[in-house]
Amino acid sequence: MSQEEFPGAQSIAPENQPTTDGESLSFSPKIASSPVASRHKLKRRNYFARAALMLIFGFGFFFSVIPVGRAATRALFILPALVLASQPGLVTAGEDSVQHIRKTIPSNSGPVYLDVYEPTSPSPPIPGSREGLVFIPGVGDNRADPQLINFSQALARAGLVVMDITTPTLINYALSSDDSDAVVQAFKALSHWPGVGANRVGIIGLSASNALACFAAADPRIRDSVAFITLFGGYFNARTLLQAIGRRALDVDGHLQSWQPQYVPIQVLSNIIAPLLPP
């Protein structure tokens, strides 16, 4: 049968079959997506989403509930205070404000000057759940030092009650074993601070005040209550200190290495020894 027999008829080629038009040849396949492949892709996406949610939940649980994770989170927020004179606004934006209180308490060696930094948020519902920190920043009057204030505020924003202490002897660039009672009195005052646990108070000594921190921590009145003691930048013992300053050299593995002390240790040593010399 041909078009000549049926003039009005047209030739129709089946779908997906080649069609011929004169000298040209074209092929137009019809592509259909597979429902099975789509289901596999959707399943893979669901698996990835569930794994991501489980990972996020695991990190959140570790850094908010597990003690090691909570300590790491605290350290992350406190770290800028160790290297900067003031913390960036981004770090302090979501944290509680800090209250600063100044007090003076008595001790056997004289007055003890306290600068207390504590969170302004209400105390936790569990009594004594807050931690306390007695911080002895060394010799000299460091109460207005921006680095010390920033560090104390950072610890307070992390939930601790920080008590910076000094005495007239320390302010005058000298040391006295009698000032260990000043540290003991400060420790006892912080142990009874509202919201602070009696067995959750530690001591940090910086530089020359390390000796006072050790003497106080060994005092029978508080030694069983000291949660921890941390020392930064102090001397190992008085004998090696005097040797190093006198020789202007350090003994390193049996070899002397030239060393020049700063003026502050020399001044403190002079103020300690001068009263012991005969007139």
C-alpha positions as a printed NumPy array, in Angstrom:
array([[  0.   ,   0.   ,   0.   ],
       [  1.414,   3.41 ,  -0.93 ],
       [  0.579,   7.078,  -0.632],
       [ -0.32 ,   7.023,  -4.269],
       [ -3.262,   4.762,  -3.451],
       [ -4.305,   6.883,  -0.421],
       [ -3.3  ,  10.486,  -1.179],
       [ -4.328,  11.848,   2.255],
       [ -2.356,   9.331,   4.277],
       [  0.945,  10.12 ,   6.096],
       [  3.706,   7.756,   7.014],
       [  4.031,   7.249,  10.809],
       [  7.141,   5.708,  12.31 ],
       [  6.896,   3.85 ,  15.665],
       [  8.444,   5.468,  18.754],
       [ 12.118,   4.793,  19.38 ],
       [ 12.543,   3.718,  15.778],
       [ 14.734,   5.478,  13.237],
       [ 12.913,   7.7  ,  10.776],
       [ 14.162,   8.529,   7.302],
       [ 13.603,  11.899,   5.705],
       [ 15.313,  12.091,   2.377],
       [ 19.04 ,  11.748,   2.895],
       [ 19.055,  12.608,   6.641],
       [ 18.828,  10.035,   9.466],
       [ 17.802,  10.943,  13.042],
       [ 17.233,   8.956,  16.24 ],
       [ 15.377,  10.363,  19.292],
       [ 15.281,   7.867,  22.183],
       [ 12.88 ,   8.418,  25.113],
       [ 14.814,   8.335,  28.447],
       [ 12.95 ,   7.413,  31.637],
       [ 14.445,   7.678,  35.169],
       [ 14.549,   4.495,  37.237],
       [ 12.409,   4.528,  40.443],
       [ 14.824,   2.064,  42.059],
       [ 17.814,   4.415,  41.589],
       [ 15.849,   7.313,  43.118],
       [ 14.964,   5.246,  46.16 ],
       [ 18.637,   4.306,  46.665],
       [ 19.693,   7.967,  46.527],
       [ 17.017,   8.927,  49.061],
       [ 18.131,   6.166,  51.412],
       [ 21.759,   7.319,  51.214],
       [ 20.735,  10.869,  52.032],
       [ 18.735,   9.671,  55.028],
       [ 21.725,   7.68 ,  56.302],
       [ 24.016,  10.72 ,  55.975],
       [ 21.494,  12.965,  57.754],
       [ 21.084,  10.486,  60.619],
       [ 24.844,  10.092,  60.975],
       [ 25.293,  13.885,  61.054],
       [ 22.593,  14.266,  63.724],
       [ 24.126,  11.506,  65.843],
       [ 27.556,  13.131,  65.534],
       [ 26.21 ,  16.529,  66.579],
       [ 24.359,  14.962,  69.506],
       [ 27.511,  13.086,  70.568],
       [ 29.628,  16.239,  70.513],
       [ 26.975,  18.185,  72.422],
       [ 26.641,  15.477,  75.053],
       [ 30.425,  15.186,  75.475],
       [ 31.076,  18.921,  75.811],
       [ 28.09 ,  19.63 ,  78.081],
       [ 27.728,  16.536,  80.312],
       [ 31.011,  14.587,  80.463],
       [ 33.429,  16.251,  82.968],
       [ 36.387,  16.163,  80.569],
       [ 34.308,  17.745,  77.825],
       [ 32.95 ,  20.426,  80.132],
       [ 36.495,  21.236,  81.239],
       [ 37.569,  21.533,  77.609],
       [ 34.68 ,  23.905,  76.892],
       [ 35.591,  26.034,  79.889],
       [ 39.234,  26.117,  78.855],
       [ 38.265,  27.215,  75.35 ],
       [ 36.413,  30.246,  76.689],
       [ 39.107,  31.08 ,  79.261],
       [ 42.043,  30.758,  76.83 ],
       [ 41.699,  34.271,  75.308],
       [ 42.004,  35.785,  78.794],
       [ 45.472,  34.244,  79.165],
       [ 46.871,  36.009,  76.112],
       [ 44.766,  39.18 ,  75.805],
       [ 44.264,  42.185,  78.051],
       [ 40.542,  42.117,  77.225],
       [ 38.328,  39.445,  75.755],
       [ 36.691,  39.92 ,  72.332],
       [ 33.006,  40.848,  72.41 ],
       [ 32.177,  37.695,  70.471],
       [ 33.437,  35.572,  73.363],
       [ 31.577,  37.457,  76.107],
       [ 28.357,  38.141,  74.161],
       [ 26.436,  35.136,  75.451],
       [ 27.966,  34.964,  78.92 ],
       [ 26.737,  36.254,  82.259],
       [ 27.952,  39.558,  83.599],
       [ 30.377,  39.655,  86.525],
       [ 30.077,  41.369,  89.884],
       [ 33.169,  42.853,  91.536],
       [ 33.312,  43.154,  95.339],
       [ 36.157,  44.572,  97.415],
       [ 36.653,  43.511, 101.017],
       [ 39.29 ,  43.659, 103.74 ],
       [ 39.618,  40.915, 106.325],
       [ 42.055,  40.561, 109.263],
       [ 44.883,  38.052, 109.642],
       [ 47.795,  37.466, 112.026],
       [ 50.082,  39.451, 109.711],
       [ 47.716,  42.372, 109.173],
       [ 44.939,  43.294, 106.758],
       [ 44.164,  41.132, 103.724],
       [ 42.813,  42.926, 100.651],
       [ 40.309,  40.906,  98.651],
       [ 38.926,  41.496,  95.171],
       [ 36.093,  39.067,  94.511],
       [ 34.713,  38.385,  91.036],
       [ 31.553,  36.303,  90.834],
       [ 28.758,  35.638,  88.314],
       [ 25.67 ,  37.803,  88.681],
       [ 23.395,  34.887,  87.793],
       [ 21.569,  33.22 ,  90.707],
       [ 23.364,  30.44 ,  92.532],
       [ 22.654,  26.93 ,  91.217],
       [ 19.756,  25.115,  92.913],
       [ 22.163,  22.551,  94.37 ],
       [ 23.818,  24.162,  97.43 ],
       [ 27.602,  24.437,  97.258],
       [ 27.871,  23.494,  93.589],
       [ 29.981,  26.505,  92.61 ],
       [ 33.755,  26.314,  92.621],
       [ 36.001,  28.894,  94.269],
       [ 39.52 ,  30.039,  93.479],
       [ 41.946,  31.922,  95.737],
       [ 44.411,  33.672,  93.444],
       [ 47.663,  35.209,  94.754],
       [ 49.066,  37.302,  91.873],
       [ 52.561,  37.806,  93.294],
       [ 54.381,  40.831,  94.649],
       [ 53.423,  44.435,  94.039],
       [ 49.96 ,  45.975,  93.881],
       [ 48.38 ,  44.182,  90.928],
       [ 44.748,  44.848,  91.8  ],
       [ 44.281,  47.328,  88.931],
       [ 46.287,  45.333,  86.389],
       [ 44.122,  44.866,  83.241],
       [ 45.473,  41.363,  82.601],
       [ 44.625,  40.206,  86.132],
       [ 41.15 ,  41.764,  85.99 ],
       [ 40.474,  40.209,  82.593],
       [ 41.617,  36.776,  83.758],
       [ 39.535,  36.949,  86.944],
       [ 36.45 ,  38.061,  85.032],
       [ 36.898,  35.273,  82.49 ],
       [ 36.972,  32.667,  85.26 ],
       [ 33.895,  34.243,  86.854],
       [ 32.029,  34.123,  83.526],
       [ 32.854,  30.417,  83.415],
       [ 30.968,  30.007,  86.702],
       [ 33.748,  30.277,  89.326],
       [ 33.982,  32.686,  92.235],
       [ 37.466,  34.215,  92.079],
       [ 39.129,  35.881,  95.068],
       [ 42.307,  37.847,  94.288],
       [ 44.268,  38.575,  97.445],
       [ 47.214,  40.701,  98.472],
       [ 48.77 ,  42.052, 101.678],
       [ 50.827,  45.102, 102.656],
       [ 53.972,  42.938, 102.6  ],
       [ 53.329,  41.761,  99.037],
       [ 52.464,  45.272,  97.906],
       [ 55.839,  46.44 ,  99.246],
       [ 57.688,  43.829,  97.136],
       [ 58.583,  41.537, 100.009],
       [ 57.71 ,  38.069, 101.265],
       [ 56.943,  36.822, 104.752],
       [ 55.908,  33.373, 105.92 ],
       [ 53.47 ,  35.132, 108.258],
       [ 51.372,  35.999, 105.189],
       [ 50.446,  32.341, 104.847],
       [ 47.798,  33.049, 107.495],
       [ 46.391,  35.718, 105.17 ],
       [ 45.922,  33.049, 102.496],
       [ 44.292,  30.726, 105.04 ],
       [ 41.83 ,  33.436, 106.099],
       [ 40.99 ,  34.213, 102.474],
       [ 40.459,  30.5  , 101.795],
       [ 38.099,  30.189, 104.766],
       [ 36.179,  33.287, 103.671],
       [ 35.727,  31.891, 100.159],
       [ 34.714,  28.469, 101.501],
       [ 31.778,  30.16 , 103.253],
       [ 30.868,  32.355, 100.262],
       [ 27.215,  31.972,  99.143],
       [ 26.882,  29.168,  96.603],
       [ 30.496,  27.949,  96.913],
       [ 31.152,  24.406,  98.093],
       [ 33.389,  24.088, 101.138],
       [ 35.422,  21.337,  99.417],
       [ 35.439,  22.974,  95.98 ],
       [ 37.971,  25.732,  96.609],
       [ 41.528,  25.738,  95.235],
       [ 44.585,  27.99 ,  95.383],
       [ 46.685,  29.441,  92.557],
       [ 50.041,  31.056,  93.263],
       [ 51.816,  33.212,  90.722],
       [ 55.562,  33.896,  90.722],
       [ 56.926,  34.778,  94.171],
       [ 53.626,  33.973,  95.899],
       [ 54.035,  30.251,  95.185],
       [ 55.64 ,  29.749,  98.578],
       [ 52.667,  31.343, 100.356],
       [ 50.277,  29.112,  98.422],
       [ 52.214,  26.013,  99.493],
       [ 52.451,  27.085, 103.134],
       [ 48.707,  27.784, 103.257],
       [ 47.741,  24.528, 101.526],
       [ 49.771,  22.599, 104.127],
       [ 48.167,  24.444, 107.053],
       [ 46.229,  21.974, 109.262],
       [ 43.255,  24.347, 109.346],
       [ 42.461,  23.946, 105.659],
       [ 44.713,  21.239, 104.17 ],
       [ 41.929,  18.643, 104.116],
       [ 39.611,  21.03 , 102.265],
       [ 41.923,  22.304,  99.504],
       [ 40.549,  20.971,  96.211],
       [ 43.729,  21.745,  94.251],
       [ 46.821,  23.917,  94.184],
       [ 48.418,  25.315,  91.02 ],
       [ 51.739,  27.158,  90.802],
       [ 53.012,  29.329,  87.947],
       [ 56.474,  30.804,  87.456],
       [ 57.854,  30.221,  90.951],
       [ 61.296,  29.174,  92.148],
       [ 62.155,  25.552,  92.937],
       [ 63.762,  26.233,  96.322],
       [ 65.495,  29.097,  98.101],
       [ 68.979,  27.585,  97.866],
       [ 69.032,  27.238,  94.083],
       [ 67.387,  30.667,  93.788],
       [ 70.173,  32.346,  95.773],
       [ 72.825,  30.454,  93.799],
       [ 71.36 ,  31.464,  90.454],
       [ 71.011,  35.131,  91.389],
       [ 74.463,  35.284,  92.989],
       [ 76.27 ,  33.613,  90.082],
       [ 74.055,  35.125,  87.384],
       [ 73.972,  31.642,  85.909],
       [ 71.7  ,  28.603,  85.815],
       [ 72.797,  25.024,  86.394],
       [ 71.487,  23.047,  83.407],
       [ 72.45 ,  19.363,  83.412],
       [ 75.648,  20.122,  85.303],
       [ 76.662,  23.02 ,  83.046],
       [ 76.375,  26.701,  83.945],
       [ 74.534,  28.911,  81.493],
       [ 74.679,  32.687,  81.711],
       [ 71.454,  34.238,  83.007],
       [ 70.375,  37.738,  84.007],
       [ 67.455,  37.986,  86.466],
       [ 64.857,  40.718,  86.184],
       [ 64.943,  43.597,  88.6  ],
       [ 61.816,  42.458,  90.519],
       [ 63.343,  39.244,  92.015],
       [ 66.464,  41.201,  92.991],
       [ 64.37 ,  43.879,  94.659],
       [ 62.266,  41.306,  96.536],
       [ 65.392,  39.44 ,  97.668],
       [ 66.948,  42.696,  98.87 ],
       [ 63.817,  43.62 , 100.817],
       [ 63.82 ,  40.2  , 102.504],
       [ 67.49 ,  40.151, 103.428],
       [ 67.932,  43.81 , 104.414],
       [ 66.031,  43.562, 107.748],
       [ 68.185,  40.551, 108.742],
       [ 71.493,  42.397, 108.356],
       [ 73.092,  44.043, 111.387],
       [ 72.755,  47.844, 111.579]])
